[in-house]
Short mmCIF file of C-alpha atoms in Angstrom, two decimals:
data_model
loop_
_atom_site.label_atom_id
_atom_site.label_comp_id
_atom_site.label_asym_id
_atom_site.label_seq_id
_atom_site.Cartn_x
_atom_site.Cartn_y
_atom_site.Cartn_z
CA UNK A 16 -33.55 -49.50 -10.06
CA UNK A 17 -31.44 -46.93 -11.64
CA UNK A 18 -33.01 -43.55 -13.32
CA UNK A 19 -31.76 -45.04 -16.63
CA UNK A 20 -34.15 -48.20 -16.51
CA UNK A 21 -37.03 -45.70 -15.30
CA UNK A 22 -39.70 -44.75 -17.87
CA UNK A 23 -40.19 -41.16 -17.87
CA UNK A 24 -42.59 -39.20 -16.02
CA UNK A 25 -46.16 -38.34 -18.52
CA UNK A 26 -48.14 -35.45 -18.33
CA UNK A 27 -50.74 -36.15 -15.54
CA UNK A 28 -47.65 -36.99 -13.66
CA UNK A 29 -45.72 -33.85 -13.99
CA UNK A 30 -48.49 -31.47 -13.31
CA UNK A 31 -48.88 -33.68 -10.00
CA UNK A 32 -45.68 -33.16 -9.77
CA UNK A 33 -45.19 -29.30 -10.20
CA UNK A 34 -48.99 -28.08 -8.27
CA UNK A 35 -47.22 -26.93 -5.29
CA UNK A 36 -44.79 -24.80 -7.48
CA UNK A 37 -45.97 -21.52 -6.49
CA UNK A 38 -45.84 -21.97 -2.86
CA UNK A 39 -42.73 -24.09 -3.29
CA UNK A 40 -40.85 -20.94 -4.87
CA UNK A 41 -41.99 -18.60 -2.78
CA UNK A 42 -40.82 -20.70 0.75
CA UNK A 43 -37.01 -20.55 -1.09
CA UNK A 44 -37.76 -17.03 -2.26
CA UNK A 45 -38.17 -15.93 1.48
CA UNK A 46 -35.26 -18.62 2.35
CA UNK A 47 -32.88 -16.58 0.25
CA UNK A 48 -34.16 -13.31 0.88
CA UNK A 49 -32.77 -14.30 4.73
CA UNK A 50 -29.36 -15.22 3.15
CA UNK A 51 -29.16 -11.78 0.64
CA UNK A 52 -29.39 -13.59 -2.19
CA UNK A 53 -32.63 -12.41 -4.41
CA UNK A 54 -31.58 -8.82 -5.77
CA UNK A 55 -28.64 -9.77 -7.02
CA UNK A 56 -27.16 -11.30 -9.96
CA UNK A 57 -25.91 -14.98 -9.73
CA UNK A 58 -23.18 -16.61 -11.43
CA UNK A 59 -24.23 -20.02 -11.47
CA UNK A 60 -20.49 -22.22 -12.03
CA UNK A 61 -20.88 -26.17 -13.14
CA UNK A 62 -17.79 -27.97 -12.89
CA UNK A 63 -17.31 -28.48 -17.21
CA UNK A 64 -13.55 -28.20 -18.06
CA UNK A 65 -11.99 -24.60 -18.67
CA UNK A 66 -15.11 -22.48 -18.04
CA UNK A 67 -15.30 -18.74 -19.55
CA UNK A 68 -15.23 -16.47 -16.44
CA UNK A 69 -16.51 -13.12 -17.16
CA UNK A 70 -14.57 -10.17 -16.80
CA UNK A 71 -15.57 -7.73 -14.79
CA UNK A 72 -18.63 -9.52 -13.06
CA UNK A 73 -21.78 -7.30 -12.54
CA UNK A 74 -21.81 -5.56 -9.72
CA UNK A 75 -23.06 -7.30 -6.10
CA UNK A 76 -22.57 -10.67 -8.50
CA UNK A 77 -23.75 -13.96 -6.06
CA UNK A 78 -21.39 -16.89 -6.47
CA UNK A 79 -23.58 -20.23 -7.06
CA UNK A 80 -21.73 -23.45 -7.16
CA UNK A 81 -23.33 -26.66 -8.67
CA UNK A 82 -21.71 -29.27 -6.78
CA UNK A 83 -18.32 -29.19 -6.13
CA UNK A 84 -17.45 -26.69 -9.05
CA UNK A 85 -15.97 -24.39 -6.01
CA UNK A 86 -13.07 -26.55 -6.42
CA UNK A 87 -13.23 -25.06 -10.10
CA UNK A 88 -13.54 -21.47 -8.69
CA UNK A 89 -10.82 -21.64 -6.40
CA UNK A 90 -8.20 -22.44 -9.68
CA UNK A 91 -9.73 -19.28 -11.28
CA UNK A 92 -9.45 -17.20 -8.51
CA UNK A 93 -13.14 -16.52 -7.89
CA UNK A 94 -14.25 -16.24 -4.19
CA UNK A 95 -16.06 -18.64 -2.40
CA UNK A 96 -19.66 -19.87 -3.69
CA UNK A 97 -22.36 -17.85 -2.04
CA UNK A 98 -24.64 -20.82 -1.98
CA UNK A 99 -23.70 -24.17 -3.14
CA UNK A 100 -26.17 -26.82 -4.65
CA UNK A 101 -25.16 -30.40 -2.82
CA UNK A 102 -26.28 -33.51 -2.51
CA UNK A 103 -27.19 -36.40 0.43
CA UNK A 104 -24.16 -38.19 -0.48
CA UNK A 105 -21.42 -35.74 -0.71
CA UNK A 106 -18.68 -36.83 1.03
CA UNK A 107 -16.37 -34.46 3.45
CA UNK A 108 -13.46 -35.21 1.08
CA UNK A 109 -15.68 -34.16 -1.96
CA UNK A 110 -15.93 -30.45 -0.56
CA UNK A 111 -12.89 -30.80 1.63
CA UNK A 112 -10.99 -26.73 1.73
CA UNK A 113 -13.99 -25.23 0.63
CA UNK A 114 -16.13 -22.22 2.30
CA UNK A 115 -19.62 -23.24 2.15
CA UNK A 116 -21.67 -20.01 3.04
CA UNK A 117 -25.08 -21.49 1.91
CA UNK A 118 -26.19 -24.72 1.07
CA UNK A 119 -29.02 -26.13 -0.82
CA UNK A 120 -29.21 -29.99 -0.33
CA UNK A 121 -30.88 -32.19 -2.41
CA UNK A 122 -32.62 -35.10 -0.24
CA UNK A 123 -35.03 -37.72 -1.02
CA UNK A 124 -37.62 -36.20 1.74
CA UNK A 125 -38.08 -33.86 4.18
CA UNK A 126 -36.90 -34.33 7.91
CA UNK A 127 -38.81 -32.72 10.59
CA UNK A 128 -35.66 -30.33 11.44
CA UNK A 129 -35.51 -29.56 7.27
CA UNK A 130 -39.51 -28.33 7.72
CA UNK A 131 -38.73 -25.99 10.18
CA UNK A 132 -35.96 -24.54 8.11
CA UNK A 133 -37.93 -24.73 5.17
CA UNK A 134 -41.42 -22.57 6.90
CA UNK A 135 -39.30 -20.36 9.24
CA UNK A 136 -37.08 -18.83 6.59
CA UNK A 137 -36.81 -16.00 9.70
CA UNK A 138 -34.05 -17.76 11.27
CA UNK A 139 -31.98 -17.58 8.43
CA UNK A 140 -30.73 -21.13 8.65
CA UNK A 141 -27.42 -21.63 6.33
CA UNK A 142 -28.52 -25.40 4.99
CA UNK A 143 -31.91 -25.35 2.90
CA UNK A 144 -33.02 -28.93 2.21
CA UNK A 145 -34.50 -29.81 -1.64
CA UNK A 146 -36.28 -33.13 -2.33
CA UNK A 147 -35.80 -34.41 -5.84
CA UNK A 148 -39.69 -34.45 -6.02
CA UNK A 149 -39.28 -30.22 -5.28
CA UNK A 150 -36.15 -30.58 -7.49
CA UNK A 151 -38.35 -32.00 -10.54
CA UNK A 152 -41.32 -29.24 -9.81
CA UNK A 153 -39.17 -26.25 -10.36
CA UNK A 154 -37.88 -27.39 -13.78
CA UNK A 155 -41.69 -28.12 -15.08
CA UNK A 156 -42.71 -24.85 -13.18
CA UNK A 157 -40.55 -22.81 -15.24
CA UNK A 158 -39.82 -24.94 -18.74
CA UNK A 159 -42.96 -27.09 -18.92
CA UNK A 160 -41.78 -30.33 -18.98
CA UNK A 161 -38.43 -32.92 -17.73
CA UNK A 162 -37.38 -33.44 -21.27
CA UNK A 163 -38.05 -37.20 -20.49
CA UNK A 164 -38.05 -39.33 -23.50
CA UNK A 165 -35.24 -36.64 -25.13
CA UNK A 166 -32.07 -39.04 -24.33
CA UNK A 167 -31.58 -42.04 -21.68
CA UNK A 168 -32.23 -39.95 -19.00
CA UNK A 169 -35.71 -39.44 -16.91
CA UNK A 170 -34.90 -35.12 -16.38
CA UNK A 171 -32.10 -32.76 -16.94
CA UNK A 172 -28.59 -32.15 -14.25
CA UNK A 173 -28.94 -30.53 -11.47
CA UNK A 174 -27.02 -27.63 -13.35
CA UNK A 175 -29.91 -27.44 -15.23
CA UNK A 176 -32.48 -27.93 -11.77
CA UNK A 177 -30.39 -24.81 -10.62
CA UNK A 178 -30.72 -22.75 -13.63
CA UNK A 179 -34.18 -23.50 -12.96
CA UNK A 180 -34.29 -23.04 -9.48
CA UNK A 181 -33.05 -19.33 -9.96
CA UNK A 182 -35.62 -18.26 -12.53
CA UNK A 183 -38.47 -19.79 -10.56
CA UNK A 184 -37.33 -17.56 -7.46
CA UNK A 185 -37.06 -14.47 -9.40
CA UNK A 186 -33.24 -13.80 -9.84
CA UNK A 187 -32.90 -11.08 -12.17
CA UNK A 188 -30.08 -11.66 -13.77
CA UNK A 189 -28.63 -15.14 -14.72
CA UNK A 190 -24.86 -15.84 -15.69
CA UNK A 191 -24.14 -19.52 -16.84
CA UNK A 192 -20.48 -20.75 -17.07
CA UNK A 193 -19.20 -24.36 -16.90
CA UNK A 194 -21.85 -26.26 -18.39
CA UNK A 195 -20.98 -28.09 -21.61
CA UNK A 196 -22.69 -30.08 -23.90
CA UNK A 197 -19.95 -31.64 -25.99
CA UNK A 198 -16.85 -31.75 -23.16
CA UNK A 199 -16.17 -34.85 -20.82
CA UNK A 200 -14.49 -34.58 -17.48
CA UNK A 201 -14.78 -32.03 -14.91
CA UNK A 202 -12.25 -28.77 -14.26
CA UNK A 203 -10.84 -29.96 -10.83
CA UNK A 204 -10.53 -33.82 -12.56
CA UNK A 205 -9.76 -33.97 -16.00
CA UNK A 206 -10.35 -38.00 -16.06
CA UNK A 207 -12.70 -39.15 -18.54
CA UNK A 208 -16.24 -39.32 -17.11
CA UNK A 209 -18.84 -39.68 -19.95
CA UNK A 210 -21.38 -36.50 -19.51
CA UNK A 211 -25.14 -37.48 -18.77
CA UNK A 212 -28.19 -35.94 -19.22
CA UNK A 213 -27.10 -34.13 -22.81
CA UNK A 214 -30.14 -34.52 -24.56
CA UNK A 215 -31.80 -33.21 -21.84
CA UNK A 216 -29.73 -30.12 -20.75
CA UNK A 217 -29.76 -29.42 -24.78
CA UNK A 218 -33.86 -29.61 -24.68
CA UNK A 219 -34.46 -27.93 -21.63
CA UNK A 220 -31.47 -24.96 -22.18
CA UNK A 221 -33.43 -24.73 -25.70
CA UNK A 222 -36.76 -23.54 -23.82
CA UNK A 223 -34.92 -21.43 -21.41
CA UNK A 224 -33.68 -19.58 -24.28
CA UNK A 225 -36.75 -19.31 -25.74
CA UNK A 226 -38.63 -18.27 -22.48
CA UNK A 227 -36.16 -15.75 -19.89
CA UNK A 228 -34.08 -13.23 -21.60
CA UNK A 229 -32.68 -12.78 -18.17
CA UNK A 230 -30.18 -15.72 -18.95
CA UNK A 231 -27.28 -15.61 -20.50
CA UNK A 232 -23.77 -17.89 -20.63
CA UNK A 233 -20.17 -16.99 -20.99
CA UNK A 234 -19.68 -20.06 -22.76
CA UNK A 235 -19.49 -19.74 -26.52
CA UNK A 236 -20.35 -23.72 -27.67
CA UNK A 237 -23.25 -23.72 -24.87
CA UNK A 238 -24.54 -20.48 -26.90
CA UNK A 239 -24.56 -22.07 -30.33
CA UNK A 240 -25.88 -25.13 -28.69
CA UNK A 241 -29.00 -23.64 -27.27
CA UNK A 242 -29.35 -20.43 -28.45
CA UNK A 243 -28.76 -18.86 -25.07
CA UNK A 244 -26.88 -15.11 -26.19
CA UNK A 245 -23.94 -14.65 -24.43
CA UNK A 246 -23.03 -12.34 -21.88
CA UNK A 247 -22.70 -8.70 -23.07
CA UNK A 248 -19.26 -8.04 -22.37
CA UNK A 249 -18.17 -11.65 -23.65
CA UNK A 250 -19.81 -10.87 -26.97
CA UNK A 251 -18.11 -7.68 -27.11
CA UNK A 252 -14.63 -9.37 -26.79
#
């Protein structure tokens, strides 16, 4: 059954859901802390065609790729993504030429070998593993809800999850860039894919505006759209 035909998660369901969330962020809190990623900025890169890259970035700015949008950051110039978000079924071809120097992995449950990674954050393992369940706790941990019922969908993207993902783990300053809500096709393929999830990503960036100052997007129509401001210095220009 696909996520379209499922009915969407109610309330009982989501605080089952989400109870773990504190310990949940603070096992990927310590996770990152191993990898040098919690005091710094992140610039968190989707793969939406011709995404604003900020110039200059903050200083000690993390690189965080949603999917394959490294392909994206490679045509702009930008290094390599600090930690990727990827799923099961990414293929070797999907990610082929890229430097992966993190990984976060979404999975539909943990392995034994992913626990130990997961509790031993000490060894500083460069693949974390994600469920979707884990996935779906951090966005009602930090915005309430998954915006089911808002469009087709059952939750937001996993852009979204990640936006999510770095407010729950205490990122202090969060850069958005190449997430759209009204463009089709990806930077690194410009065939026309019909965007999901855009009810969803519209409710949920909504609250996030609402909620963590600390965000902000270089994208202009993703600011109007949500009412996330926009970067300092791409407001200035």
């Amino acid at each position: 059954m696909t996520e379209i035909a499922r009915r969407p998660f109610d309330g009982a369901e989501e605080q089952a859901i989400a109870k773990d969330f504190a310990a949940l962020s603070a096992r990927h809190t310590a996770w990152l802390e191993g990898r040098g990623l919690t005091s710094r900025p992140w610039f968190i890169l989707g793969s939406a065609p011709d995404p604003h890259v900020p110039e200059p970035f903050p200083a000690r700015t993390a690189h965080i790729h949603v999917k394959y949008a490294g392909h994206a950051a490679r045509q702009h110039g930008l290094p390599p993504g600090d930690l990727t978000f990827l799923l099961t079924k990414t293929k070797p071809e999907d990610i082929a030429g890229l430097e992966l120097r993190a990984v976060l992995r979404l999975c539909k449950r943990h392995s034994p070998l992913t626990r130990i990674r997961r509790d031993l954050p000490f060894l500083r393992a460069k693949e974390c593993a994600l469920t979707d369940r884990e996935r779906d706790a951090f966005i009602i941990g930090t915005l309430g809800t998954l915006f089911g019922g808002s469009g087709d969908e059952i939750r937001p993207s996993n852009g979204v999850a990640l936006i999510a993902y770095a407010i729950a783990v205490g990122i202090p300053q969060i850069i958005v860039a190449g997430i759209s809500l009204d463009s089709d096709g990806y930077a690194y393929d410009r065939s026309a894919r019909t965007r999901r999830h855009l009810a969803e990503d519209r409710a949920a960036l909504a609250v996030v505006a609402e909620r963590y100052p600390q965000v902000t997007t270089t994208e202009p129509g993703l600011s109007r759209a949500t009412g996330i401001p926009l970067l300092a210095s791409v407001a200035a220009g």
